[in-house]
mmCIF file with all atom_site columns, C-alpha atoms in Angstrom:
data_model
loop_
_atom_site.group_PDB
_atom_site.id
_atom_site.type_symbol
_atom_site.label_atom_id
_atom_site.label_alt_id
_atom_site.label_comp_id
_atom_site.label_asym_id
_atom_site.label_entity_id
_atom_site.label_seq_id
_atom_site.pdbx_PDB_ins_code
_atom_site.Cartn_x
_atom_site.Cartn_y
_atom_site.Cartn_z
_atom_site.occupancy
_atom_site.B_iso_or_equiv
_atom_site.pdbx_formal_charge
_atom_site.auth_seq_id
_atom_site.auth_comp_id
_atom_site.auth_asym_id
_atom_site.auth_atom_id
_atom_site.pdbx_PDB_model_num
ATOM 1   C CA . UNK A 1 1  ? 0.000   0.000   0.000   1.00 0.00 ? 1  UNK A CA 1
ATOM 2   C CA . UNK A 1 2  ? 1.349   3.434   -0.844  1.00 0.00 ? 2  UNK A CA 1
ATOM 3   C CA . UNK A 1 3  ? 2.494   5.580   2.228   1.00 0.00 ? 3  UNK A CA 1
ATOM 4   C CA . UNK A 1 4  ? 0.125   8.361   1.162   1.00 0.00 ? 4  UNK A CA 1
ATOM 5   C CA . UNK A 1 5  ? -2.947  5.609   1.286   1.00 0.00 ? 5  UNK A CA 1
ATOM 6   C CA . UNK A 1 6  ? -1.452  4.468   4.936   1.00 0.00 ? 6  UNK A CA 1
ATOM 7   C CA . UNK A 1 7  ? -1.678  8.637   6.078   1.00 0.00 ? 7  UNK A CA 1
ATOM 8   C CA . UNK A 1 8  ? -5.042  8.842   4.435   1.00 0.00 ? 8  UNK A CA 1
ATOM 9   C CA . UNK A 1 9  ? -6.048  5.780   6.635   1.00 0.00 ? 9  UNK A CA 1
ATOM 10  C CA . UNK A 1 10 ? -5.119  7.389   9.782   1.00 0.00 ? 10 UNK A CA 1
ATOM 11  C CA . UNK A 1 11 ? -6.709  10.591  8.914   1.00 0.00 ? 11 UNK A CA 1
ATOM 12  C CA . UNK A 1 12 ? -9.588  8.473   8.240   1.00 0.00 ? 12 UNK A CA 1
ATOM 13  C CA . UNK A 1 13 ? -9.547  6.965   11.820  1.00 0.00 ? 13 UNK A CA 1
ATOM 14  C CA . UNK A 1 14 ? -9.219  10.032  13.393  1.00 0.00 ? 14 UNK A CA 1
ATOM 15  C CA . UNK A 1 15 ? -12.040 11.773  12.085  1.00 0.00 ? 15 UNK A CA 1
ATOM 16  C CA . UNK A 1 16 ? -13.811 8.739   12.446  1.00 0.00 ? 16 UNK A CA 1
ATOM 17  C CA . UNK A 1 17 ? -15.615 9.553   15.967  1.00 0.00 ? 17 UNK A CA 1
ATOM 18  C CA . UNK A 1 18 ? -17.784 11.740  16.779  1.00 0.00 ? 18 UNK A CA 1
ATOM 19  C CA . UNK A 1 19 ? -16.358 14.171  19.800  1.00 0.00 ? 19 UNK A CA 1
ATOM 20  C CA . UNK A 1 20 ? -13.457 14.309  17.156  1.00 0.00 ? 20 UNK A CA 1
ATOM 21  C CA . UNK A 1 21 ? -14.929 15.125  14.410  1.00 0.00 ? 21 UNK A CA 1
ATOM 22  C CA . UNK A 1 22 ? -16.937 17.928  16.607  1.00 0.00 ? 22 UNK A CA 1
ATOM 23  C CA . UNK A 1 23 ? -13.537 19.579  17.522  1.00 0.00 ? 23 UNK A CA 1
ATOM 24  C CA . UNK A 1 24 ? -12.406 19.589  14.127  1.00 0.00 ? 24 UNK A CA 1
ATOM 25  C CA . UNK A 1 25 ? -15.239 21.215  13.068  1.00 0.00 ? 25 UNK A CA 1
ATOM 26  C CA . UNK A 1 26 ? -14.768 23.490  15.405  1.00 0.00 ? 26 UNK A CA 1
ATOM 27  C CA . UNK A 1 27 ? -11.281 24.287  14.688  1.00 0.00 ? 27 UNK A CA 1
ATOM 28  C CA . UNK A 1 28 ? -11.879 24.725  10.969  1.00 0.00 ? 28 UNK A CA 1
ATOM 29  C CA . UNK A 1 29 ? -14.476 27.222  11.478  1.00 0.00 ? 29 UNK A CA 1
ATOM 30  C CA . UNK A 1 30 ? -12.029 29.402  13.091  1.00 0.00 ? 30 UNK A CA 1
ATOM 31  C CA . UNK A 1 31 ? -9.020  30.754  11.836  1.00 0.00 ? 31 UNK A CA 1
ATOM 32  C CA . UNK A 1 32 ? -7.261  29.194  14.722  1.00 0.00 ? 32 UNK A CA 1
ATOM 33  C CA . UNK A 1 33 ? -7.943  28.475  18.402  1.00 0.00 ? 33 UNK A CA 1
ATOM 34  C CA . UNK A 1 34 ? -5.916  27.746  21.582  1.00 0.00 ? 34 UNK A CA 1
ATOM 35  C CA . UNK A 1 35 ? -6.236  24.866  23.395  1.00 0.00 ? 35 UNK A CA 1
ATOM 36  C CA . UNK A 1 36 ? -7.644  26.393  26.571  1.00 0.00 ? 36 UNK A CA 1
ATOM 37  C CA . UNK A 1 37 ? -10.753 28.149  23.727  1.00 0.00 ? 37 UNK A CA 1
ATOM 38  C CA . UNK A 1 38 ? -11.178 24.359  22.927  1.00 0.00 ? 38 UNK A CA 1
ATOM 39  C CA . UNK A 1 39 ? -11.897 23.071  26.037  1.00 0.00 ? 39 UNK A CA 1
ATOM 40  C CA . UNK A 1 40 ? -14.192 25.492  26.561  1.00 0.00 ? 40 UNK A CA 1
ATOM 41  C CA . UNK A 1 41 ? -16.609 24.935  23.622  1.00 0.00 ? 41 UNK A CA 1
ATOM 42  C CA . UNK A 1 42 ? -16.574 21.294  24.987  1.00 0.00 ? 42 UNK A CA 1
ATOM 43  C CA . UNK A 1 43 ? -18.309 19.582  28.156  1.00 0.00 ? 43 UNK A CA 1
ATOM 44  C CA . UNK A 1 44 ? -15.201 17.345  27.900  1.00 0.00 ? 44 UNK A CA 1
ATOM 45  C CA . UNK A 1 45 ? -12.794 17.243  30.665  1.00 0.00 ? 45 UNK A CA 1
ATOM 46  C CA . UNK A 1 46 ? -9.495  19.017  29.695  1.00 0.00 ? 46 UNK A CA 1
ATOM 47  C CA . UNK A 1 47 ? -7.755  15.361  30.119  1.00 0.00 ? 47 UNK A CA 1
ATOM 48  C CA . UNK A 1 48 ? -9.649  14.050  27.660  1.00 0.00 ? 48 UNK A CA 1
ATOM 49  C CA . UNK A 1 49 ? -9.752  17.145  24.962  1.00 0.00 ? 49 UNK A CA 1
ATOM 50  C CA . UNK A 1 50 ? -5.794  16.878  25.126  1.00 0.00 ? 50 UNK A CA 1
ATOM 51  C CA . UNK A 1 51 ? -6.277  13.040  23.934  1.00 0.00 ? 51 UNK A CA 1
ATOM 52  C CA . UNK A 1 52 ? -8.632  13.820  21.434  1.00 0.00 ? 52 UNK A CA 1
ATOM 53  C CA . UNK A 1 53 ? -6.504  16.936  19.755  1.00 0.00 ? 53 UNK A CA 1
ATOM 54  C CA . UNK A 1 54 ? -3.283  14.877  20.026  1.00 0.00 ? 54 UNK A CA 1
ATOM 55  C CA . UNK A 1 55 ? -5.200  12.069  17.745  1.00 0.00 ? 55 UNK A CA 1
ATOM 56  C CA . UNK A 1 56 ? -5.653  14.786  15.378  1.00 0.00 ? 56 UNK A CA 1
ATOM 57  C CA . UNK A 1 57 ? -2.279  16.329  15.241  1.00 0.00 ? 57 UNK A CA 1
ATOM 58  C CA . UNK A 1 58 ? -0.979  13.267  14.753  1.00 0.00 ? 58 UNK A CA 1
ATOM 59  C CA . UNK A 1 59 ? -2.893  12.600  11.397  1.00 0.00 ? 59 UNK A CA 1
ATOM 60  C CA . UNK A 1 60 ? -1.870  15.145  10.202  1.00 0.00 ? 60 UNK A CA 1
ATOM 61  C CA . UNK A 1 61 ? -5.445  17.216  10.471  1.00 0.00 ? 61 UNK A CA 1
ATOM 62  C CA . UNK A 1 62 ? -4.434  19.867  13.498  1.00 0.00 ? 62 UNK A CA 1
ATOM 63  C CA . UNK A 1 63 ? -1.400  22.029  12.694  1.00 0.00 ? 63 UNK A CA 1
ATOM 64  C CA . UNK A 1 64 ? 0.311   23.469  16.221  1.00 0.00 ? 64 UNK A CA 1
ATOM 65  C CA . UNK A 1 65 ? 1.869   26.672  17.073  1.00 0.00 ? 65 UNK A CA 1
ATOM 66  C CA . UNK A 1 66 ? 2.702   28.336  19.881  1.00 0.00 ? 66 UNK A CA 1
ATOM 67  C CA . UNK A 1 67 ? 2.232   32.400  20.506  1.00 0.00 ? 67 UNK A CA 1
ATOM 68  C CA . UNK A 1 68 ? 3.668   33.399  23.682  1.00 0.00 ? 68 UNK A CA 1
ATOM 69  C CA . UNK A 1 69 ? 2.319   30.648  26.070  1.00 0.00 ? 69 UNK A CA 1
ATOM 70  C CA . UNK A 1 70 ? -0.021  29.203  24.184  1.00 0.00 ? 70 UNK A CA 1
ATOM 71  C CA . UNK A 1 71 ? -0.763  26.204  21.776  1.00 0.00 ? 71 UNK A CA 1
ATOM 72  C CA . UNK A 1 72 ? -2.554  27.752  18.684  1.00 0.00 ? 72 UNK A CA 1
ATOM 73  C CA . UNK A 1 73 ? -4.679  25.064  16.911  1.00 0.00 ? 73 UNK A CA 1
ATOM 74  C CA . UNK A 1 74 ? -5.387  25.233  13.489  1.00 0.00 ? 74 UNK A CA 1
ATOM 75  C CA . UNK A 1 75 ? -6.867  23.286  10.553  1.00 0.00 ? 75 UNK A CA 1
ATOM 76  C CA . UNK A 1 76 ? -4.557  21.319  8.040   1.00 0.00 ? 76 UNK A CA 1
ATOM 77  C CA . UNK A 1 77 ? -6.389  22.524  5.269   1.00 0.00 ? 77 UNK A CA 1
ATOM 78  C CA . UNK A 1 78 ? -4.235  20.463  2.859   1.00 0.00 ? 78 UNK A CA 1
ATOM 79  C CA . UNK A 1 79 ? -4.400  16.901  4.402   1.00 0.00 ? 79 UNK A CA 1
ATOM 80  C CA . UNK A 1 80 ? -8.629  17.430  4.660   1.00 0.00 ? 80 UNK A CA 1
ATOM 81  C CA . UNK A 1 81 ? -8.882  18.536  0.709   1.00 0.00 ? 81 UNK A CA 1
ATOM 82  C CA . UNK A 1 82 ? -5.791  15.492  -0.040  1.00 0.00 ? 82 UNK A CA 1
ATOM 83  C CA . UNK A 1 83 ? -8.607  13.021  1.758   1.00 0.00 ? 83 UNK A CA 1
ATOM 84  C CA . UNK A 1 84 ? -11.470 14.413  -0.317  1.00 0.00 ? 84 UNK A CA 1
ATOM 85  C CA . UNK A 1 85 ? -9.988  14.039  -3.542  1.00 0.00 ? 85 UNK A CA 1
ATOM 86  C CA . UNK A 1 86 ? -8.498  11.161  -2.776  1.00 0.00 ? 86 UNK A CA 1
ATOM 87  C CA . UNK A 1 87 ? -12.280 9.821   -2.435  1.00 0.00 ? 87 UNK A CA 1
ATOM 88  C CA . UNK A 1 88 ? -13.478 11.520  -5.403  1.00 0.00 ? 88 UNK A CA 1
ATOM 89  C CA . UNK A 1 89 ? -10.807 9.989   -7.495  1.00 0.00 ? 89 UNK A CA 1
ATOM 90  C CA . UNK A 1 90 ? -11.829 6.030   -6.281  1.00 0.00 ? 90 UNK A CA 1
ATOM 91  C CA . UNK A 1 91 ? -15.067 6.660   -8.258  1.00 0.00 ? 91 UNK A CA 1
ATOM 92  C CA . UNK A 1 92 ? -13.600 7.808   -11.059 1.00 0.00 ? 92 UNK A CA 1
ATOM 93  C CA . UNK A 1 93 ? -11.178 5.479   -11.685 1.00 0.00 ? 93 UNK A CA 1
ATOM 94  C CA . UNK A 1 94 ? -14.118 2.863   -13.142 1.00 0.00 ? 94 UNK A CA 1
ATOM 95  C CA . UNK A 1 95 ? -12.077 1.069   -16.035 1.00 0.00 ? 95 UNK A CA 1
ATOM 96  C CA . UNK B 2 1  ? -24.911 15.400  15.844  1.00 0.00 ? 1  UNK B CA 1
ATOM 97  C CA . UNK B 2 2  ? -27.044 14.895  12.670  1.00 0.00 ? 2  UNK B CA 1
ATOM 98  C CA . UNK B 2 3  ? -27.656 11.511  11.304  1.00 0.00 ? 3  UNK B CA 1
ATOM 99  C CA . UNK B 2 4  ? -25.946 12.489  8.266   1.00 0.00 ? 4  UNK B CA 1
ATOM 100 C CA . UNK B 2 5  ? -23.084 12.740  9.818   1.00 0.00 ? 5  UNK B CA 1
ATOM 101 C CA . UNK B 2 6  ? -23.120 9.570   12.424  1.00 0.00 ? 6  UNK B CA 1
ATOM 102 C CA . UNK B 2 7  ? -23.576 7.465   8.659   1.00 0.00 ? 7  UNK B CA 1
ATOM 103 C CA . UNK B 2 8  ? -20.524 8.968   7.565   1.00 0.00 ? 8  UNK B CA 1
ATOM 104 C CA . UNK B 2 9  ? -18.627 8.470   10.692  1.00 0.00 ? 9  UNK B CA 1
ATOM 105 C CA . UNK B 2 10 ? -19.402 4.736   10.149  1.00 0.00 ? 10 UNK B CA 1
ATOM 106 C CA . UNK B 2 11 ? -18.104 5.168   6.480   1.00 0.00 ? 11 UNK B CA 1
ATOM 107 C CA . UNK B 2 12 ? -14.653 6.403   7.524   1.00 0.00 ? 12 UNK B CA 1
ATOM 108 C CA . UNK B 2 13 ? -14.922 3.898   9.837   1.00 0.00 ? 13 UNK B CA 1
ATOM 109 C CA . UNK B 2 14 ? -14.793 1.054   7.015   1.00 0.00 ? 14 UNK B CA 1
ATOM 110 C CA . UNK B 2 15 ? -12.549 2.439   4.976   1.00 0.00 ? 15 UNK B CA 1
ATOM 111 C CA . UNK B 2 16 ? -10.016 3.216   7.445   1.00 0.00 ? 16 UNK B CA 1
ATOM 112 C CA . UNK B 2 17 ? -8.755  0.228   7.145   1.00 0.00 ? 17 UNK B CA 1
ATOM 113 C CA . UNK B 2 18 ? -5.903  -1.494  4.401   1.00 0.00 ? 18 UNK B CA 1
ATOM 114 C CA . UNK B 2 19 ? -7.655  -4.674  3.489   1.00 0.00 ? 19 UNK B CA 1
ATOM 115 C CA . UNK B 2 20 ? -11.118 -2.542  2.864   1.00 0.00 ? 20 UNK B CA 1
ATOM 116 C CA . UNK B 2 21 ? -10.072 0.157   1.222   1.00 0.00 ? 21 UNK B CA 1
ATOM 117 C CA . UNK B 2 22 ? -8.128  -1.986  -1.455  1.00 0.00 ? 22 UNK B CA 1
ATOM 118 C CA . UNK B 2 23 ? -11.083 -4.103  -1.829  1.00 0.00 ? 23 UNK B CA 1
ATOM 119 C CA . UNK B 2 24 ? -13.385 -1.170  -2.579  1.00 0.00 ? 24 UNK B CA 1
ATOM 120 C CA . UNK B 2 25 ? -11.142 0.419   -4.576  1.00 0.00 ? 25 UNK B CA 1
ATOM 121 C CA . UNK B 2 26 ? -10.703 -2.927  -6.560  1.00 0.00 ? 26 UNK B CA 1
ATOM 122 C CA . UNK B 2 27 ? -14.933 -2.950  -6.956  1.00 0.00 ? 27 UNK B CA 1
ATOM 123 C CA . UNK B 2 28 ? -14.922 0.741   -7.324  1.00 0.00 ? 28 UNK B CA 1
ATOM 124 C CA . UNK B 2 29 ? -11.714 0.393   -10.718 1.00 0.00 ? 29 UNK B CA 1
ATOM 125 C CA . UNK B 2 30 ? -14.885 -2.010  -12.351 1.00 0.00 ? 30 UNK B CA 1
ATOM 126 C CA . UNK B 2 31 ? -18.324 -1.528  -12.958 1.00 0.00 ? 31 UNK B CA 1
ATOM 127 C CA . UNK B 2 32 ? -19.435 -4.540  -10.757 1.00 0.00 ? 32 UNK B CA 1
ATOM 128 C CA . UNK B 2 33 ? -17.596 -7.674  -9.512  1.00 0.00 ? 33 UNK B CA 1
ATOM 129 C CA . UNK B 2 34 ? -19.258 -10.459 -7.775  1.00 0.00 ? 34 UNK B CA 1
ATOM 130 C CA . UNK B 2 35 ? -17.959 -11.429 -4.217  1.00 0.00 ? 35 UNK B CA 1
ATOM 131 C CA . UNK B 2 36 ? -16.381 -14.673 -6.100  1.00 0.00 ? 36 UNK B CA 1
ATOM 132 C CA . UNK B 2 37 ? -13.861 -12.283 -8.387  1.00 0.00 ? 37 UNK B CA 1
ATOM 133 C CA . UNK B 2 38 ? -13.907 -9.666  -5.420  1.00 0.00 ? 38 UNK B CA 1
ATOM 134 C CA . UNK B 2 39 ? -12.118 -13.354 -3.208  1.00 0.00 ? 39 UNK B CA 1
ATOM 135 C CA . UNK B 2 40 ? -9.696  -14.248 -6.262  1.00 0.00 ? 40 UNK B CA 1
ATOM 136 C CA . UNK B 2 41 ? -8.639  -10.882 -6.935  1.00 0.00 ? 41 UNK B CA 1
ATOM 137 C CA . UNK B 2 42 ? -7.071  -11.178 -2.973  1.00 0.00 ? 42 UNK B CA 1
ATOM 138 C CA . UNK B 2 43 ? -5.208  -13.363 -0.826  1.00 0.00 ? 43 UNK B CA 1
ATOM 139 C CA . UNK B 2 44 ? -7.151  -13.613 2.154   1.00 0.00 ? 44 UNK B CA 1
ATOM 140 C CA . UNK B 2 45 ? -9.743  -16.330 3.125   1.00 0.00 ? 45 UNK B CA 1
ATOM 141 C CA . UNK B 2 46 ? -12.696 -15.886 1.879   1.00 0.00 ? 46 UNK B CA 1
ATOM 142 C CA . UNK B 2 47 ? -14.479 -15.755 5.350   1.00 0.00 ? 47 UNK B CA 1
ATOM 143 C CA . UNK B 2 48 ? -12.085 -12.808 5.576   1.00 0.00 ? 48 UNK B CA 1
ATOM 144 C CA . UNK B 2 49 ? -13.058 -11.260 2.421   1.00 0.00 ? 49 UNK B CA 1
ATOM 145 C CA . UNK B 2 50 ? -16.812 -11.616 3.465   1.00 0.00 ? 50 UNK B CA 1
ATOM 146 C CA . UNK B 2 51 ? -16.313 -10.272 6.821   1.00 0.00 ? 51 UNK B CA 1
ATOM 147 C CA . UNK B 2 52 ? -14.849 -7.014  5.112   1.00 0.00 ? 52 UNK B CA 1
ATOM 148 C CA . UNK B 2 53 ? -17.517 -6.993  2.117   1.00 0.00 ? 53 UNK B CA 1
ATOM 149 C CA . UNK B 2 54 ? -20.214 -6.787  4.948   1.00 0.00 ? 54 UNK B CA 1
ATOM 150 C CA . UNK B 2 55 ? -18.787 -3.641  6.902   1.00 0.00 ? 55 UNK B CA 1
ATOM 151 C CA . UNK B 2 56 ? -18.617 -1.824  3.554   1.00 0.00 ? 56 UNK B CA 1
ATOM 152 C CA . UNK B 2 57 ? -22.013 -3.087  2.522   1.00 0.00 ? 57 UNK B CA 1
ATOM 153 C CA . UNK B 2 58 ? -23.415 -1.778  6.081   1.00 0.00 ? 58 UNK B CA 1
ATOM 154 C CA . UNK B 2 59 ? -21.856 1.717   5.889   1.00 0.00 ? 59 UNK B CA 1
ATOM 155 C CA . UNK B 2 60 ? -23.454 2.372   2.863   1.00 0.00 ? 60 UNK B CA 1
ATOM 156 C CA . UNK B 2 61 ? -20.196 2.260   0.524   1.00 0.00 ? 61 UNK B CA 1
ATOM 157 C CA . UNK B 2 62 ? -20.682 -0.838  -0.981  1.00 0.00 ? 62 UNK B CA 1
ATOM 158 C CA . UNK B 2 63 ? -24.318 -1.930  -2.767  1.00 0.00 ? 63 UNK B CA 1
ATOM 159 C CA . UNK B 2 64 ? -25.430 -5.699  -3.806  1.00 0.00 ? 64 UNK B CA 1
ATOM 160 C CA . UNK B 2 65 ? -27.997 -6.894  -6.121  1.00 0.00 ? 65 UNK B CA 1
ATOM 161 C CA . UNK B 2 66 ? -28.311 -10.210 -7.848  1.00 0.00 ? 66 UNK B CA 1
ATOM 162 C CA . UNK B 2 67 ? -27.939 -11.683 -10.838 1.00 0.00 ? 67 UNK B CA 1
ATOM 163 C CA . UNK B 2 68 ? -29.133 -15.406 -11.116 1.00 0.00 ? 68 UNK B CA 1
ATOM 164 C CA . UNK B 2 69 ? -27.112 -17.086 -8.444  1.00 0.00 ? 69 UNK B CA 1
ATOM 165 C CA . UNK B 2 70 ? -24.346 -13.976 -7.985  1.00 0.00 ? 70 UNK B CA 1
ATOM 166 C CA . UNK B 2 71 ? -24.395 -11.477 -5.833  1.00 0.00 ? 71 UNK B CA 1
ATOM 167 C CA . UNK B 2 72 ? -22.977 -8.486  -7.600  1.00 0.00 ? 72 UNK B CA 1
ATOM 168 C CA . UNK B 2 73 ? -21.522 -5.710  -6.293  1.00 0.00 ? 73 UNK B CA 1
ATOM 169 C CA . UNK B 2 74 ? -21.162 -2.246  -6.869  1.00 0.00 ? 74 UNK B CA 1
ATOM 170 C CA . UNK B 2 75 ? -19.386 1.070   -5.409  1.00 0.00 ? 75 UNK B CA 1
ATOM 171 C CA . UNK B 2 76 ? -22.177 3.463   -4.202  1.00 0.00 ? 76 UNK B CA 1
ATOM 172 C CA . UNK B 2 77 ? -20.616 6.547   -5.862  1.00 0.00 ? 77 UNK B CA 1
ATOM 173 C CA . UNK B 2 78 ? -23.376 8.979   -4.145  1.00 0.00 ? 78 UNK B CA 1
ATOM 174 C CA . UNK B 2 79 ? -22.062 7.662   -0.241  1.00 0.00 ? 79 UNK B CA 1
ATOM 175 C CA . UNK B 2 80 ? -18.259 7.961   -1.213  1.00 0.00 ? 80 UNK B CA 1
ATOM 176 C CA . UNK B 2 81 ? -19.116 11.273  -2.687  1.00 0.00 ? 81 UNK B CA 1
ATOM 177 C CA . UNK B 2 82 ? -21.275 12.882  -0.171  1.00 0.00 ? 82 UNK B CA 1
ATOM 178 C CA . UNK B 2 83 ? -17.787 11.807  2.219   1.00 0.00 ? 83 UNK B CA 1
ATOM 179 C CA . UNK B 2 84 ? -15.286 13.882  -0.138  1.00 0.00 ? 84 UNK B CA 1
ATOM 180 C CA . UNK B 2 85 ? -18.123 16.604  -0.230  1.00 0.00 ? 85 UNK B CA 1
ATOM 181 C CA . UNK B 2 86 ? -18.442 16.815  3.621   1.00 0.00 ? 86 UNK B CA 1
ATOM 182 C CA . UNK B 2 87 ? -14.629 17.250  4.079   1.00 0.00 ? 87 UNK B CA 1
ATOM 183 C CA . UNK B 2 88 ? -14.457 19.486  1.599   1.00 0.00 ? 88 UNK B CA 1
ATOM 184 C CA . UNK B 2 89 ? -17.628 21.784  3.355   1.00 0.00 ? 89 UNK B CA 1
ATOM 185 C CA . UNK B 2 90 ? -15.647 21.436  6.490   1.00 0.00 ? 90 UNK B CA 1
ATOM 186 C CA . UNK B 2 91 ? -12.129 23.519  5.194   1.00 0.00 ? 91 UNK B CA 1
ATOM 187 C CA . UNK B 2 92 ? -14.243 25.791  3.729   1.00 0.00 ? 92 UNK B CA 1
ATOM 188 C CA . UNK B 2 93 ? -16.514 27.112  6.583   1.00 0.00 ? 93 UNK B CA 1
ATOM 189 C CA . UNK B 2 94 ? -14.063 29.198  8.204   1.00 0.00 ? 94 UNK B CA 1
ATOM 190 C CA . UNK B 2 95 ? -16.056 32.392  10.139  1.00 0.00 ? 95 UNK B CA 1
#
C-alpha cells in the first residue's frame, strides 16, 4: 500500500468519531484556536480534549503553534482537501 | 450530531482500514464484480473477504444486487461522494 494511502487511513480513523470530528469542526471554522478556547466549547474534561486533539495532530489534520504561552490550533487545510480528492478519485477510476 | 453525519462516521470507519479500502477500490476500478472475483482478486480467506464486504455493505459504501445465483456488487458513488463533499464543506466554513 502506498504511504500516502497508509496517512489517508489514519486521517480516516481520526475523524472517524464523533467528539473528534466535533472539535475539528470546530477548529476549521475558526481561523485558529488555543487549546484552553477548545476546552471550553466542549463539556469534555481538559484530560480528555488533550487526547482527542493529540489524535488529530498526529494525522496530520491539526497544525500546532505556539504564541507566547499558548498552543494555537489550526486546521490542516491540505491533508482534509488530499482526503477528499483522494475519495473523489476512487469513483472515477471505473475502467 | 445529525444523522448524516453519524452514517458517515461509520463510512470512515470502514474504509479506514488497508484490506477494505483496497477491496473497494478494486470494486470501485470495475463496474461490478461479484464477491467470487472480489475473493480471487485477494489473498485472504474468503471468510475474511466476506467479513470485510459486509462492513462496507453496512456503511453504505458498498451496494449488492443479484444476478441469477451472484451477488454483484457495486461502489455506491453517491455515499463515497457525499464523504469527499463533507470534508471538503468542512475547510471551507471558516467564520
Amino acid at each position: 500500500m502506498p504511504s500516502s494511502e497508509e496517512r489517508l487511513i489514519k486521517v480516516m480513523k481520526a475523524l472517524a468519531d464523533g467528539t473528534r470530528l466535533q472539535l475539528f469542526k470546530e477548529i476549521a471554522s475558526r481561523k485558529q484556536m488555543t487549546c484552553t478556547e477548545v476546552g471550553e466549547i466542549s463539556d469534555l474534561a481538559q484530560p480528555t480534549v488533550s487526547h482527542h486533539l493529540k489524535l488529530l495532530v498526529d494525522a496530520g489534520l491539526v497544525n500546532t503553534g505556539k504564541n507566547g504561552r499558548f498552543v494555537i490550533l489550526s486546521v490542516n487545510k491540505e491533508m482534509t482537501s488530499e482526503l477528499s480528492e483522494f475519495l473523489k478519485n476512487i469513483i472515477n477510476t471505473e475502467k
